Amino acid sequence: MNVAIVGASGAVGQEFLRILAEREFPIDNLVLFGSERSAGKKYTFKGKDYEVKLLQHNDDFKDIDVAFTSAGGGTSKEFAETITKHGAVMIDNSSAFRMCDDVPLVVPECNAEDALNRPRNIIANPNCTTIMMVVVLKPLEALSHIKRIHIASYQSASGAGAAAMAELQQEYKELVNNEPVTVSKFPHQLAYNVIPQIDVFTDNGYTKEEMKMFNETRKIMHSDVRCSAMCVRVSSLRSHSESVWIETESPISVEDAQKAIAAAPGCTLKDDPANLVYPMPLETAGKDDVYVGRIRKDLADDCGLTFWLSGDQIRKGAALNAVQIAEYLHSVGQI
């Protein structure tokens, strides 16, 4: 296949290169695209150097089979027609098309078949926190319909990009040296802190990040479930974590939940609190699965279950999920 990566210099773009190589994705030709700032940079993929081309409105995508785009919503909207007009499938990592009725929103473990119906040849990659949560919710939904979700996320600096990760590291260095602290990528200092805001606030008091979890979960799961989220930025460097409370139509036992999650694709059960075993960002960074632990009954709800999860949002929460979508399309002969 002929593959393009748009936004190749960013954190997710770099992860695309690593994952495509690791998973031996069938690539005949690879083309990297970027902004004026990154055009001309060179990256090595499987021992060969590739130079980033300037993304333009031309016929550069004429022979491309699949394009992974991660350059921001504005760029995705502006270049979607250019990317898809010759038949390329655009798998977009931004929020630009997620809630469009004619664009499928896909997590392969949950709704891979939705990718087959794509009128605009665009498939949207969901928000990272949503992806990781629904991978775990899918096997539980099979046990009993999930009516309500309450979630508190603990999102690492990497969710805001490579520059944000560098800023967090810089802040710690400045604090140790008693220097003025750099605050640019976040609304407040993140080092030694947590910030109860990710994205901008909407009129109902929830942030856009929190509303994404409400809307995207319903679309992916084809469900009437209602999700109330509190998304928090924490000072870990990479991997997001989530505390999740669900209410189901019928009670689910802890044992049944553990068995279902352990057997589910994309999930790893790590649940032995008596021996201090539970998922943590330090251990889930760089891993493909979503790790789940601390599964227990909700003391406030007879039909409630609560658990903790952690996963690498640059991998499963972004680049890996997109590559898995392409792998599914390839397996069914659609690319």
Coordinates of N, CA and C in Angstrom, one line a residue, residues 137 140-149 221-226 245-253 297 301-305:
L137 N -15.3 -0.8 28.4 CA -16.7 -0.9 28.5 C -17.4 -1.9 27.6
L140 N -18.1 -5.3 29.2 CA -19.0 -5.1 30.3 C -20.4 -4.9 29.7
E141 N -20.5 -4.2 28.6 CA -21.8 -3.9 28.0 C -22.5 -5.3 27.6
A142 N -21.6 -6.2 27.2 CA -22.1 -7.5 26.8 C -22.8 -8.3 28.0
L143 N -22.4 -7.9 29.2 CA -22.9 -8.6 30.4 C -24.2 -8.0 30.8
S144 N -24.3 -6.6 30.7 CA -25.5 -5.9 31.0 C -25.4 -4.5 30.5
H145 N -26.5 -4.0 29.9 CA -26.5 -2.6 29.3 C -26.0 -1.6 30.3
I146 N -25.1 -0.8 29.9 CA -24.6 0.3 30.7 C -25.4 1.6 30.6
K147 N -26.0 2.0 31.6 CA -27.0 3.2 31.6 C -26.3 4.5 31.9
R148 N -25.3 4.5 32.8 CA -24.7 5.7 33.2 C -23.2 5.5 33.5
I149 N -22.4 6.5 33.2 CA -21.0 6.4 33.4 C -20.6 7.7 34.1
M221 N -20.6 3.3 20.8 CA -21.2 2.1 21.3 C -22.7 2.0 20.8
H222 N -23.1 2.9 20.0 CA -24.5 2.9 19.5 C -25.5 2.7 20.7
S223 N -25.3 3.6 21.7 CA -26.0 3.5 23.0 C -26.6 4.8 23.4
D224 N -27.5 4.7 24.3 CA -28.1 5.9 24.9 C -27.4 6.2 26.3
V225 N -26.3 5.6 26.5 CA -25.6 5.8 27.8 C -25.3 7.3 28.0
R226 N -25.3 7.7 29.3 CA -25.0 9.1 29.6 C -23.7 9.1 30.4
W245 N -16.9 4.8 37.1 CA -18.0 4.3 37.8 C -19.1 4.0 36.7
I246 N -19.7 2.8 36.6 CA -20.8 2.6 35.7 C -22.0 2.0 36.5
E247 N -23.1 2.4 35.9 CA -24.4 1.8 36.4 C -25.0 1.0 35.3
T248 N -25.3 -0.3 35.6 CA -25.8 -1.2 34.6 C -27.3 -1.6 34.9
E249 N -28.0 -2.1 33.9 CA -29.4 -2.5 34.1 C -29.5 -3.6 35.2
S250 N -28.6 -4.6 35.1 CA -28.5 -5.6 36.1 C -27.2 -5.7 36.7
P251 N -27.1 -6.1 38.0 CA -25.8 -6.1 38.7 C -24.8 -7.0 37.9
I252 N -23.5 -6.6 37.9 CA -22.5 -7.4 37.4 C -21.5 -7.8 38.6
S253 N -21.2 -9.0 38.7 CA -20.3 -9.4 39.8 C -18.9 -9.0 39.5
K297 N -17.3 -3.5 43.5 CA -18.7 -3.0 43.5 C -18.8 -1.6 44.0
D301 N -24.3 2.2 44.8 CA -25.2 1.8 43.7 C -25.2 0.3 43.6
D302 N -26.4 -0.4 43.9 CA -26.5 -1.8 43.8 C -26.2 -2.4 42.4
C303 N -26.4 -1.6 41.4 CA -26.1 -2.0 40.0 C -24.9 -1.3 39.5
G304 N -24.0 -0.9 40.4 CA -22.8 -0.2 40.1 C -21.6 -1.0 40.2
L305 N -20.6 -0.6 39.3 CA -19.3 -1.2 39.3 C -18.3 -0.1 39.1

